[in-house]
Amino acid sequence: MIFKSPSPAVNIPNISWPEYFLQRMAPLNDQIALIDTESDRQISYAELKQHIQSVALTLQQKGYKKGDVFAIYAPNLLEYVISIQAILLLGGIVTTANPLYTACELEHQLNHSKAICLFTTSDLLAKVNPILNNAAVQEVFVFDDSHSFGSLLLANCDKVFRPAIIDPDKDIALLPYSSGTTGLPKGVMLSHRNLVAHNVQFEAQKDTTYPDNGDHLIALLPFFHIYGITVIMNLGLCNGSTLLITNGFKPKQFLGLIQQYQVQKAYLVPPVILFLAESPLVDDYDMSSMQYIMSGAAPLGEEQVLELRERISCTVCQGYGLTETSPVTHKEPDLLNTKLGSAGVLLPNTEAMIIDTETGKPLGFNQTGELLLRGPQVMMGYLDNPEATASTLDVNGWLHTGDIARVDQDGFFYIVDRLKELIKCNSYQVAPAELEALLLTHPAVTDAAVVPKPDKKSGEVPKAFVVVKQDISTDELISWAARQVASYKRIKEIEFIDQIPKSPSGKILRRVLRNR
């Protein structure tokens, strides 16, 4: 059975991302586009457009051309926004790297992507300078050096920028790398059409959940992550919002920005939502302006949603997506029609199937299986990795997500777990997310993660890593949980730890826990 979006199909313009982006920015001019919250620097939409065009022209004058790969290895900065959009205007390909990467991790991405130019900061350059000789990088531009990146803003106005001829369907725009929790990261090829489609699809539901003209959006999510690029940066700027650029999550700064700018909408990840729900710091700030919070990148416990709704009286919804889908494929359709625990409904022009994990047979409503997706926001494939591409994208265009899901009669999807993270206990499948959600309902538990533990008799049994906020013994917690689940789902061991290891996007690093 193929599930379709409840929203009518929308027209996707057959144009490049820069053409679409500049068209959307054109009427905004004197509105403030970006504010650097560290330095209070700000630039208007007119200035942003000028900077983008200047950098693109200077890069062209230096001999860079369509198809060249540019790596950005930096925290969130004003210059990040300028650079990524300028490179796309040039017809280049942007690959973004986590600024927490070690030199070796960056080296892998530079070599695999064949990046010939690197944008970074002076601190990060010092960290990775030794490996640059091992990569194909020909030139480095340093954001915080006026003689380096600053020179790109001084384009020769006598020269005319020659826009590249871009095929929206076939030309790569972004090359983010998947999380790499299993094996080396893979380069995800996102086309110009993917980016345009994502923007149009997200906005099509025309409700109050997307960035609007005059909104202040805290750019907390890292721009190296697809969520930060396409939801915060692209959607925000296309709709006339002002981005408040922050460098990492600093609790007091984050709360202060909400209060100072009367922030109404926030696009966050579960760890930040957990902070908002439980930190005593929140009581020291005025949160009354907040109307809507969207959570993505990882599942959010129902208990956390209820706690936050009660605490700051705002709507908290979940969305769903993958780097491979640009990323959003599901979100809540409106603030009056939400379902607790749901990732929402399919965006326009998006189709889904749920298939049996053993037989591959399509399933129907309220049946649990692997989620498959198809739509114009789905990636072209993995760079130079035909095997991984073939195992993820089938011949009919279906992307196999590796996520276990179900859909109800109203078209709302519920993500149960990752397929490859399922625990096989006595041949029964146990979903870690189900046990984690259960543990999070206990008043003594702050956070939890469940992983498989090898067992000679059962094959695998569930083991939980738990962060607690009040005294309780492991035996008490095991007994409490055992009373609420089937025998094969019972947690056999609990280990208390100070913090659950998670990626910058909020996903539990189960590999780290399994290897403890």
Short mmCIF file of C-alpha atoms in Angstrom, two decimals:
data_model
loop_
_atom_site.label_atom_id
_atom_site.label_comp_id
_atom_site.label_asym_id
_atom_site.label_seq_id
_atom_site.Cartn_x
_atom_site.Cartn_y
_atom_site.Cartn_z
CA MET A 1 0.00 0.00 0.00
CA ILE A 2 1.33 3.43 -0.95
CA PHE A 3 0.55 6.24 1.50
CA LYS A 4 0.25 9.76 0.11
CA SER A 5 0.29 13.24 1.60
CA PRO A 6 -3.09 14.65 2.69
CA SER A 7 -2.02 17.96 1.12
CA PRO A 8 -2.49 18.62 -2.60
CA ALA A 9 0.55 18.35 -4.85
CA VAL A 10 2.53 21.54 -5.41
CA ASN A 11 4.48 22.77 -8.42
CA ILE A 12 8.26 22.59 -8.02
CA PRO A 13 9.94 25.35 -10.08
CA ASN A 14 12.51 23.94 -12.50
CA ILE A 15 15.24 26.38 -11.49
CA SER A 16 18.53 26.28 -9.59
CA TRP A 17 18.66 26.93 -5.87
CA PRO A 18 20.48 30.31 -6.23
CA GLU A 19 17.88 31.57 -8.73
CA TYR A 20 15.07 30.55 -6.39
CA PHE A 21 16.84 31.92 -3.30
CA LEU A 22 17.64 35.33 -4.81
CA GLN A 23 14.08 35.67 -6.11
CA ARG A 24 12.72 35.08 -2.61
CA MET A 25 15.18 37.57 -1.08
CA ALA A 26 14.54 40.32 -3.65
CA PRO A 27 11.72 42.22 -1.88
CA LEU A 28 13.29 42.12 1.59
CA ASN A 29 16.16 44.62 1.12
CA ASP A 30 16.48 46.70 4.32
CA GLN A 31 15.19 44.02 6.70
CA ILE A 32 17.83 42.51 8.96
CA ALA A 33 18.82 39.06 7.72
CA LEU A 34 21.58 38.00 10.14
CA ILE A 35 22.69 38.97 13.63
CA ASP A 36 25.88 37.55 15.14
CA THR A 37 24.92 37.14 18.79
CA GLU A 38 28.56 37.03 19.92
CA SER A 39 29.60 40.37 18.37
CA ASP A 40 26.20 42.00 17.65
CA ARG A 41 27.23 42.43 14.00
CA GLN A 42 24.24 42.45 11.71
CA ILE A 43 23.61 42.63 7.98
CA SER A 44 20.49 43.38 5.98
CA TYR A 45 19.04 41.29 3.19
CA ALA A 46 20.39 43.78 0.64
CA GLU A 47 23.87 43.50 2.15
CA LEU A 48 23.62 39.71 2.28
CA LYS A 49 22.77 39.59 -1.42
CA GLN A 50 25.69 41.92 -2.22
CA HIS A 51 28.13 39.82 -0.17
CA ILE A 52 26.95 36.59 -1.81
CA GLN A 53 27.43 38.02 -5.28
CA SER A 54 30.82 39.54 -4.39
CA VAL A 55 32.19 36.25 -3.04
CA ALA A 56 30.85 34.31 -6.04
CA LEU A 57 32.44 36.81 -8.44
CA THR A 58 35.81 36.79 -6.67
CA LEU A 59 35.89 32.99 -6.64
CA GLN A 60 35.10 33.02 -10.36
CA GLN A 61 37.91 35.51 -10.98
CA LYS A 62 40.26 33.17 -9.12
CA GLY A 63 39.42 30.41 -11.58
CA TYR A 64 36.94 28.38 -9.56
CA LYS A 65 34.06 27.00 -11.60
CA LYS A 66 30.91 24.92 -11.68
CA GLY A 67 31.41 21.46 -10.20
CA ASP A 68 34.33 22.38 -7.94
CA VAL A 69 33.92 21.11 -4.38
CA PHE A 70 34.31 23.55 -1.49
CA ALA A 71 34.51 22.33 2.11
CA ILE A 72 33.27 24.43 5.03
CA TYR A 73 34.73 23.44 8.41
CA ALA A 74 33.51 25.99 10.93
CA PRO A 75 30.99 26.80 13.64
CA ASN A 76 27.93 28.90 12.85
CA LEU A 77 29.00 32.36 11.66
CA LEU A 78 27.63 35.13 9.43
CA GLU A 79 30.36 34.24 6.95
CA TYR A 80 29.11 30.65 6.82
CA VAL A 81 25.78 31.80 5.38
CA ILE A 82 27.46 34.08 2.84
CA SER A 83 29.89 31.39 1.73
CA ILE A 84 27.47 28.54 1.27
CA GLN A 85 25.09 30.63 -0.84
CA ALA A 86 27.95 32.19 -2.86
CA ILE A 87 29.42 28.79 -3.70
CA LEU A 88 26.02 27.57 -4.88
CA LEU A 89 25.63 30.73 -7.00
CA LEU A 90 28.98 29.94 -8.61
CA GLY A 91 27.71 26.44 -9.42
CA GLY A 92 30.07 24.84 -6.94
CA ILE A 93 29.34 21.96 -4.59
CA VAL A 94 29.35 22.55 -0.82
CA THR A 95 30.46 19.82 1.56
CA THR A 96 30.03 20.74 5.22
CA ALA A 97 32.15 19.22 8.00
CA ASN A 98 31.52 19.02 11.73
CA PRO A 99 33.85 21.50 13.50
CA LEU A 100 34.29 18.89 16.24
CA TYR A 101 35.98 16.57 13.76
CA THR A 102 39.55 15.59 14.42
CA ALA A 103 42.13 16.22 11.74
CA CYS A 104 41.88 12.60 10.61
CA GLU A 105 38.10 12.74 10.32
CA LEU A 106 38.29 15.92 8.25
CA GLU A 107 41.01 14.41 6.08
CA HIS A 108 38.72 11.54 5.16
CA GLN A 109 35.94 13.90 4.09
CA LEU A 110 38.25 16.22 2.16
CA ASN A 111 39.76 13.32 0.26
CA HIS A 112 36.51 11.50 -0.36
CA SER A 113 34.68 14.62 -1.56
CA LYS A 114 37.72 15.80 -3.59
CA ALA A 115 37.38 19.29 -2.11
CA ILE A 116 39.83 21.77 -3.64
CA CYS A 117 39.07 24.72 -1.36
CA LEU A 118 38.49 24.98 2.40
CA PHE A 119 36.66 27.66 4.39
CA THR A 120 37.44 27.59 8.12
CA THR A 121 38.51 29.63 11.15
CA SER A 122 42.00 30.35 12.42
CA ASP A 123 41.59 28.08 15.47
CA LEU A 124 40.37 25.16 13.41
CA LEU A 125 43.01 25.72 10.74
CA ALA A 126 45.72 25.33 13.36
CA LYS A 127 44.17 22.01 14.38
CA VAL A 128 44.01 20.53 10.88
CA ASN A 129 46.85 22.28 9.08
CA PRO A 130 49.13 19.19 9.26
CA ILE A 131 46.75 17.07 7.16
CA LEU A 132 46.11 19.58 4.38
CA ASN A 133 49.16 18.41 2.47
CA ASN A 134 47.53 14.99 2.26
CA ALA A 135 44.36 16.40 0.68
CA ALA A 136 43.56 17.99 -2.68
CA VAL A 137 42.87 21.38 -1.08
CA GLN A 138 44.55 24.13 -3.11
CA GLU A 139 43.46 27.18 -1.13
CA VAL A 140 42.16 28.02 2.34
CA PHE A 141 40.00 31.01 3.27
CA VAL A 142 39.90 31.93 6.97
CA PHE A 143 36.64 33.49 8.12
CA ASP A 144 38.14 35.53 10.95
CA ASP A 145 41.05 36.90 8.88
CA SER A 146 40.29 40.16 7.07
CA HIS A 147 43.11 39.51 4.61
CA SER A 148 41.76 36.06 3.79
CA PHE A 149 37.97 35.78 3.66
CA GLY A 150 37.74 39.56 3.72
CA SER A 151 39.42 39.69 0.32
CA LEU A 152 36.52 37.72 -1.18
CA LEU A 153 34.13 40.53 -0.31
CA LEU A 154 36.12 43.00 -2.42
CA ALA A 155 35.03 41.88 -5.87
CA ASN A 156 36.11 43.97 -8.85
CA CYS A 157 32.88 45.76 -9.74
CA ASP A 158 34.11 46.27 -13.29
CA LYS A 159 33.87 42.54 -13.87
CA VAL A 160 30.58 40.85 -14.67
CA PHE A 161 29.60 37.64 -12.91
CA ARG A 162 28.83 34.89 -15.40
CA PRO A 163 26.20 32.58 -13.89
CA ALA A 164 26.80 28.89 -14.51
CA ILE A 165 24.25 26.92 -16.48
CA ILE A 166 22.81 24.56 -13.88
CA ASP A 167 20.66 21.50 -14.48
CA PRO A 168 18.50 21.42 -11.32
CA ASP A 169 17.90 17.66 -11.56
CA LYS A 170 21.45 16.53 -12.29
CA ASP A 171 23.83 19.04 -10.71
CA ILE A 172 24.90 18.50 -7.10
CA ALA A 173 24.42 21.45 -4.74
CA LEU A 174 25.18 20.03 -1.29
CA LEU A 175 27.34 17.11 -0.24
CA PRO A 176 26.69 16.59 3.49
CA TYR A 177 27.97 13.40 5.08
CA SER A 178 25.71 10.95 6.87
CA SER A 179 26.24 10.42 10.58
CA GLY A 180 28.67 7.54 10.28
CA THR A 181 27.57 5.72 13.44
CA THR A 182 28.22 2.54 11.46
CA GLY A 183 31.21 2.59 9.15
CA LEU A 184 32.76 5.61 7.49
CA PRO A 185 30.48 8.56 6.63
CA LYS A 186 28.96 8.62 3.15
CA GLY A 187 28.62 11.70 0.95
CA VAL A 188 24.94 12.42 0.30
CA MET A 189 24.42 14.03 -3.12
CA LEU A 190 21.62 16.61 -2.94
CA SER A 191 20.69 18.37 -6.17
CA HIS A 192 19.50 21.93 -6.72
CA ARG A 193 16.03 20.48 -7.33
CA ASN A 194 16.17 18.70 -3.97
CA LEU A 195 16.74 22.02 -2.19
CA VAL A 196 14.06 23.93 -4.11
CA ALA A 197 11.57 21.10 -3.66
CA HIS A 198 12.21 20.88 0.09
CA ASN A 199 11.55 24.59 0.52
CA VAL A 200 8.34 24.53 -1.54
CA GLN A 201 7.04 21.36 0.11
CA PHE A 202 7.70 22.57 3.66
CA GLU A 203 5.92 25.87 3.06
CA ALA A 204 2.96 24.37 1.22
CA GLN A 205 0.97 23.52 4.34
CA LYS A 206 0.73 27.27 4.99
CA ASP A 207 0.35 27.17 8.74
CA THR A 208 2.13 28.87 11.60
CA THR A 209 4.82 26.22 11.93
CA TYR A 210 7.21 27.61 9.34
CA PRO A 211 9.43 30.71 9.57
CA ASP A 212 7.65 33.93 8.66
CA ASN A 213 8.52 37.49 7.72
CA GLY A 214 9.76 39.32 10.80
CA ASP A 215 10.35 36.23 12.93
CA HIS A 216 13.58 35.95 14.90
CA LEU A 217 14.99 32.43 14.62
CA ILE A 218 17.80 31.21 16.83
CA ALA A 219 20.27 29.45 14.53
CA LEU A 220 21.27 27.02 17.24
CA LEU A 221 21.45 23.92 15.07
CA PRO A 222 24.81 23.63 13.33
CA PHE A 223 24.98 24.73 9.70
CA PHE A 224 27.08 21.67 8.86
CA HIS A 225 23.94 19.59 9.52
CA ILE A 226 21.23 19.41 6.89
CA TYR A 227 18.60 20.49 9.45
CA GLY A 228 20.57 23.67 10.09
CA ILE A 229 21.09 24.42 6.39
CA THR A 230 17.69 23.77 4.85
CA VAL A 231 15.28 24.36 7.73
CA ILE A 232 16.97 27.20 9.63
CA MET A 233 19.06 28.95 6.96
CA ASN A 234 17.16 28.35 3.74
CA LEU A 235 13.57 28.39 5.00
CA GLY A 236 14.27 31.21 7.43
CA LEU A 237 15.86 33.53 4.88
CA CYS A 238 13.38 32.72 2.12
CA ASN A 239 10.58 33.83 4.43
CA GLY A 240 12.11 37.08 5.68
CA SER A 241 13.16 35.93 9.14
CA THR A 242 16.14 37.29 11.05
CA LEU A 243 18.63 34.57 11.97
CA LEU A 244 20.28 34.91 15.37
CA ILE A 245 23.61 33.19 14.75
CA THR A 246 24.94 31.31 17.78
CA ASN A 247 28.09 29.26 18.22
CA GLY A 248 26.95 26.18 20.11
CA PHE A 249 24.39 25.70 22.87
CA LYS A 250 24.99 28.01 25.82
CA PRO A 251 21.99 27.74 28.14
CA LYS A 252 21.91 31.28 29.52
CA GLN A 253 22.60 32.83 26.12
CA PHE A 254 19.89 30.70 24.51
CA LEU A 255 17.27 31.67 27.09
CA GLY A 256 18.39 35.29 26.98
CA LEU A 257 17.89 35.44 23.22
CA ILE A 258 14.36 34.08 23.51
CA GLN A 259 13.57 36.78 26.07
CA GLN A 260 15.38 39.64 24.30
CA TYR A 261 13.98 39.03 20.81
CA GLN A 262 10.60 37.62 21.88
CA VAL A 263 11.25 34.48 19.86
CA GLN A 264 8.01 32.76 18.84
CA LYS A 265 9.24 29.66 16.96
CA ALA A 266 12.16 27.37 17.56
CA TYR A 267 13.54 24.41 15.63
CA LEU A 268 15.37 22.20 18.10
CA VAL A 269 16.59 18.70 18.94
CA PRO A 270 15.54 16.54 21.92
CA PRO A 271 18.49 17.37 24.23
CA VAL A 272 17.59 21.07 24.10
CA ILE A 273 13.93 20.29 24.66
CA LEU A 274 14.89 18.16 27.66
CA PHE A 275 16.81 21.18 28.99
CA LEU A 276 13.79 23.46 28.51
CA ALA A 277 11.53 20.96 30.25
CA GLU A 278 13.71 20.33 33.29
CA SER A 279 16.36 23.00 33.89
CA PRO A 280 15.68 25.41 36.78
CA LEU A 281 17.38 28.14 34.72
CA VAL A 282 14.28 28.42 32.54
CA ASP A 283 12.32 29.92 35.44
CA ASP A 284 14.63 32.96 35.42
CA TYR A 285 13.63 34.03 31.90
CA ASP A 286 10.47 35.22 30.16
CA MET A 287 9.36 32.44 27.81
CA SER A 288 5.86 33.81 27.20
CA SER A 289 6.54 34.72 23.56
CA MET A 290 7.22 31.12 22.55
CA GLN A 291 4.36 29.66 20.53
CA TYR A 292 5.80 26.71 18.64
CA ILE A 293 8.70 24.30 18.97
CA MET A 294 9.54 21.72 16.32
CA SER A 295 11.70 18.79 17.33
CA GLY A 296 13.64 16.76 14.80
CA ALA A 297 16.73 14.60 14.22
CA ALA A 298 15.80 12.07 16.93
CA PRO A 299 12.64 10.74 18.63
CA LEU A 300 11.20 12.78 21.47
CA GLY A 301 9.57 11.12 24.47
CA GLU A 302 5.90 11.88 25.08
CA GLU A 303 6.66 12.71 28.70
CA GLN A 304 9.09 15.42 27.62
CA VAL A 305 6.51 16.90 25.25
CA LEU A 306 3.91 17.08 28.00
CA GLU A 307 6.37 18.55 30.51
CA LEU A 308 7.42 21.30 28.12
CA ARG A 309 3.88 22.11 27.01
CA GLU A 310 2.87 22.53 30.62
CA ARG A 311 5.94 24.51 31.59
CA ILE A 312 6.01 27.20 28.90
CA SER A 313 2.53 26.84 27.38
CA CYS A 314 3.55 26.32 23.77
CA THR A 315 2.87 23.73 21.11
CA VAL A 316 5.60 21.10 20.79
CA CYS A 317 5.56 19.00 17.64
CA GLN A 318 7.84 16.49 15.98
CA GLY A 319 8.95 16.26 12.40
CA TYR A 320 10.82 13.52 10.60
CA GLY A 321 13.48 13.39 7.96
CA LEU A 322 16.92 12.23 6.93
CA THR A 323 20.00 13.81 5.43
CA GLU A 324 19.08 11.73 2.38
CA THR A 325 15.72 13.54 2.09
CA SER A 326 16.98 17.13 2.39
CA PRO A 327 15.79 16.43 5.25
CA VAL A 328 12.08 16.87 6.08
CA THR A 329 9.46 14.42 4.82
CA HIS A 330 6.92 14.66 7.67
CA LYS A 331 5.67 17.38 9.98
CA GLU A 332 2.57 18.27 11.95
CA PRO A 333 -0.01 19.78 9.56
CA ASP A 334 -1.17 22.53 11.94
CA LEU A 335 -1.10 23.46 15.58
CA LEU A 336 -4.70 22.39 16.19
CA ASN A 337 -4.28 18.89 14.82
CA THR A 338 -1.34 17.26 16.57
CA LYS A 339 -1.01 13.75 17.93
CA LEU A 340 1.27 13.01 20.83
CA GLY A 341 4.21 10.87 19.78
CA SER A 342 3.59 11.36 16.07
CA ALA A 343 6.14 12.64 13.55
CA GLY A 344 3.29 14.21 11.60
CA VAL A 345 1.98 13.60 8.10
CA LEU A 346 3.72 13.42 4.74
CA LEU A 347 4.67 16.68 3.07
CA PRO A 348 3.09 17.39 -0.34
CA ASN A 349 4.49 15.39 -3.28
CA THR A 350 5.83 12.76 -0.86
CA GLU A 351 4.86 9.08 -0.83
CA ALA A 352 5.57 6.35 1.70
CA MET A 353 5.34 2.60 2.10
CA ILE A 354 5.64 0.42 5.18
CA ILE A 355 7.11 -2.99 4.37
CA ASP A 356 7.58 -6.18 6.36
CA THR A 357 11.18 -6.35 7.53
CA GLU A 358 11.44 -10.05 6.74
CA THR A 359 9.48 -10.47 3.50
CA GLY A 360 9.50 -6.97 2.01
CA LYS A 361 5.72 -7.20 1.57
CA PRO A 362 3.85 -3.83 1.70
CA LEU A 363 1.80 -3.37 4.87
CA GLY A 364 -1.29 -1.33 5.70
CA PHE A 365 -2.51 1.05 8.37
CA ASN A 366 -1.34 0.41 11.94
CA GLN A 367 1.11 -2.29 10.86
CA THR A 368 4.74 -1.91 11.86
CA GLY A 369 7.58 -2.27 9.37
CA GLU A 370 10.39 -0.45 7.58
CA LEU A 371 9.55 3.01 6.26
CA LEU A 372 10.22 3.69 2.57
CA LEU A 373 9.98 7.18 1.06
CA ARG A 374 9.75 8.67 -2.41
CA GLY A 375 9.59 12.30 -3.50
CA PRO A 376 11.44 15.21 -5.15
CA GLN A 377 13.45 15.89 -1.98
CA VAL A 378 15.08 12.42 -2.05
CA MET A 379 18.83 12.43 -2.74
CA MET A 380 20.54 11.53 -6.02
CA GLY A 381 22.61 8.88 -4.24
CA TYR A 382 25.85 8.44 -2.30
CA LEU A 383 29.02 9.87 -3.84
CA ASP A 384 31.23 7.19 -5.44
CA ASN A 385 29.39 4.47 -3.54
CA PRO A 386 27.11 2.58 -5.93
CA GLU A 387 26.70 -0.35 -3.53
CA ALA A 388 25.41 1.82 -0.68
CA THR A 389 23.22 3.73 -3.13
CA ALA A 390 21.70 0.53 -4.53
CA SER A 391 20.99 -0.82 -1.05
CA THR A 392 19.24 2.41 -0.04
CA LEU A 393 17.55 3.61 -3.26
CA ASP A 394 15.74 0.88 -5.16
CA VAL A 395 14.97 0.81 -8.89
CA ASN A 396 11.53 2.32 -8.31
CA GLY A 397 12.93 5.35 -6.51
CA TRP A 398 12.03 4.22 -3.00
CA LEU A 399 14.47 5.25 -0.29
CA HIS A 400 14.81 2.55 2.38
CA THR A 401 15.16 4.55 5.59
CA GLY A 402 16.13 1.76 7.97
CA ASP A 403 13.54 3.17 10.37
CA ILE A 404 10.67 1.14 11.78
CA ALA A 405 7.34 2.97 11.61
CA ARG A 406 3.58 2.68 11.46
CA VAL A 407 0.87 4.97 10.10
CA ASP A 408 -2.62 5.44 11.52
CA GLN A 409 -5.89 5.87 9.63
CA ASP A 410 -5.50 9.66 9.68
CA GLY A 411 -2.14 9.52 7.94
CA PHE A 412 -0.02 10.29 11.01
CA PHE A 413 3.29 8.43 11.15
CA TYR A 414 4.97 7.07 14.27
CA ILE A 415 8.66 6.20 14.25
CA VAL A 416 9.19 3.14 16.41
CA ASP A 417 12.93 2.59 16.03
CA ARG A 418 15.86 2.01 13.73
CA LEU A 419 15.77 -1.35 11.97
CA LYS A 420 19.44 -2.07 12.56
CA GLU A 421 19.12 -1.21 16.24
CA LEU A 422 16.43 -3.76 17.02
CA ILE A 423 17.23 -6.23 19.79
CA LYS A 424 16.56 -9.88 18.99
CA CYS A 425 15.62 -11.63 22.24
CA ASN A 426 14.51 -15.24 21.89
CA SER A 427 13.85 -14.45 18.20
CA TYR A 428 11.45 -11.68 19.17
CA GLN A 429 12.15 -8.11 18.10
CA VAL A 430 12.51 -5.56 20.90
CA ALA A 431 12.55 -1.85 20.02
CA PRO A 432 14.99 0.14 22.20
CA ALA A 433 12.97 3.33 21.66
CA GLU A 434 9.95 1.72 23.30
CA LEU A 435 11.91 0.87 26.45
CA GLU A 436 13.59 4.29 26.46
CA ALA A 437 10.20 6.00 26.29
CA LEU A 438 9.03 3.83 29.19
CA LEU A 439 12.06 4.66 31.34
CA LEU A 440 11.58 8.38 30.68
CA THR A 441 8.16 8.22 32.34
CA HIS A 442 9.75 7.30 35.68
CA PRO A 443 10.12 10.38 37.92
CA ALA A 444 13.70 9.48 38.83
CA VAL A 445 14.90 9.25 35.21
CA THR A 446 16.30 12.17 33.22
CA ASP A 447 17.55 10.35 30.13
CA ALA A 448 17.96 6.78 28.92
CA ALA A 449 19.33 4.63 26.13
CA VAL A 450 18.83 0.92 25.53
CA VAL A 451 21.20 -1.34 23.60
CA PRO A 452 21.49 -5.09 23.00
CA LYS A 453 23.67 -7.15 25.30
CA PRO A 454 24.89 -10.55 24.06
CA ASP A 455 23.32 -13.43 25.95
CA LYS A 456 24.17 -17.11 25.51
CA LYS A 457 20.61 -18.29 26.13
CA SER A 458 18.51 -15.60 24.48
CA GLY A 459 20.87 -14.27 21.84
CA GLU A 460 20.47 -10.71 23.03
CA VAL A 461 18.82 -9.02 25.99
CA PRO A 462 18.09 -5.34 26.61
CA LYS A 463 20.58 -3.33 28.64
CA ALA A 464 19.79 0.24 29.68
CA PHE A 465 22.06 3.17 30.38
CA VAL A 466 20.23 5.65 32.58
CA VAL A 467 20.77 9.18 33.86
CA VAL A 468 18.91 9.74 37.14
CA LYS A 469 17.96 12.88 39.04
CA GLN A 470 17.11 11.27 42.39
CA ASP A 471 18.14 8.22 44.38
CA ILE A 472 16.91 4.88 43.10
CA SER A 473 18.58 1.49 42.83
CA THR A 474 19.05 -0.39 39.58
CA ASP A 475 17.03 -3.30 40.98
CA GLU A 476 14.09 -1.01 41.78
CA LEU A 477 14.10 0.44 38.29
CA ILE A 478 14.40 -2.98 36.61
CA SER A 479 11.46 -4.30 38.65
CA TRP A 480 9.37 -1.22 37.89
CA ALA A 481 9.94 -1.54 34.13
CA ALA A 482 9.42 -5.32 34.10
CA ARG A 483 5.91 -4.89 35.41
CA GLN A 484 4.91 -2.90 32.33
CA VAL A 485 6.23 -4.93 29.39
CA ALA A 486 6.09 -8.45 27.95
CA SER A 487 8.61 -10.90 29.38
CA TYR A 488 10.93 -10.82 26.36
CA LYS A 489 11.12 -7.01 26.57
CA ARG A 490 12.28 -6.91 30.17
CA ILE A 491 15.49 -4.98 30.82
CA LYS A 492 18.08 -7.35 32.24
CA GLU A 493 20.71 -4.82 33.31
CA ILE A 494 20.86 -1.11 34.07
CA GLU A 495 23.99 0.99 34.35
CA PHE A 496 23.84 4.53 35.71
CA ILE A 497 25.91 7.09 33.80
CA ASP A 498 26.29 10.87 33.92
CA GLN A 499 25.26 11.56 30.32
CA ILE A 500 23.92 9.66 27.31
CA PRO A 501 26.39 10.08 24.42
CA LYS A 502 24.71 11.75 21.44
CA SER A 503 25.70 13.17 18.08
CA PRO A 504 25.46 16.97 17.51
CA SER A 505 22.09 16.34 15.88
CA GLY A 506 20.77 14.63 19.02
CA LYS A 507 20.89 10.96 18.00
CA ILE A 508 21.97 8.42 20.61
CA LEU A 509 25.43 7.00 19.85
CA ARG A 510 24.50 3.41 20.59
CA ARG A 511 27.81 2.13 19.25
CA VAL A 512 29.60 4.01 22.03
CA LEU A 513 27.35 2.42 24.64
CA ARG A 514 27.65 -1.07 23.16
CA ASN A 515 31.43 -0.78 23.31
CA ARG A 516 31.59 0.29 26.97
#
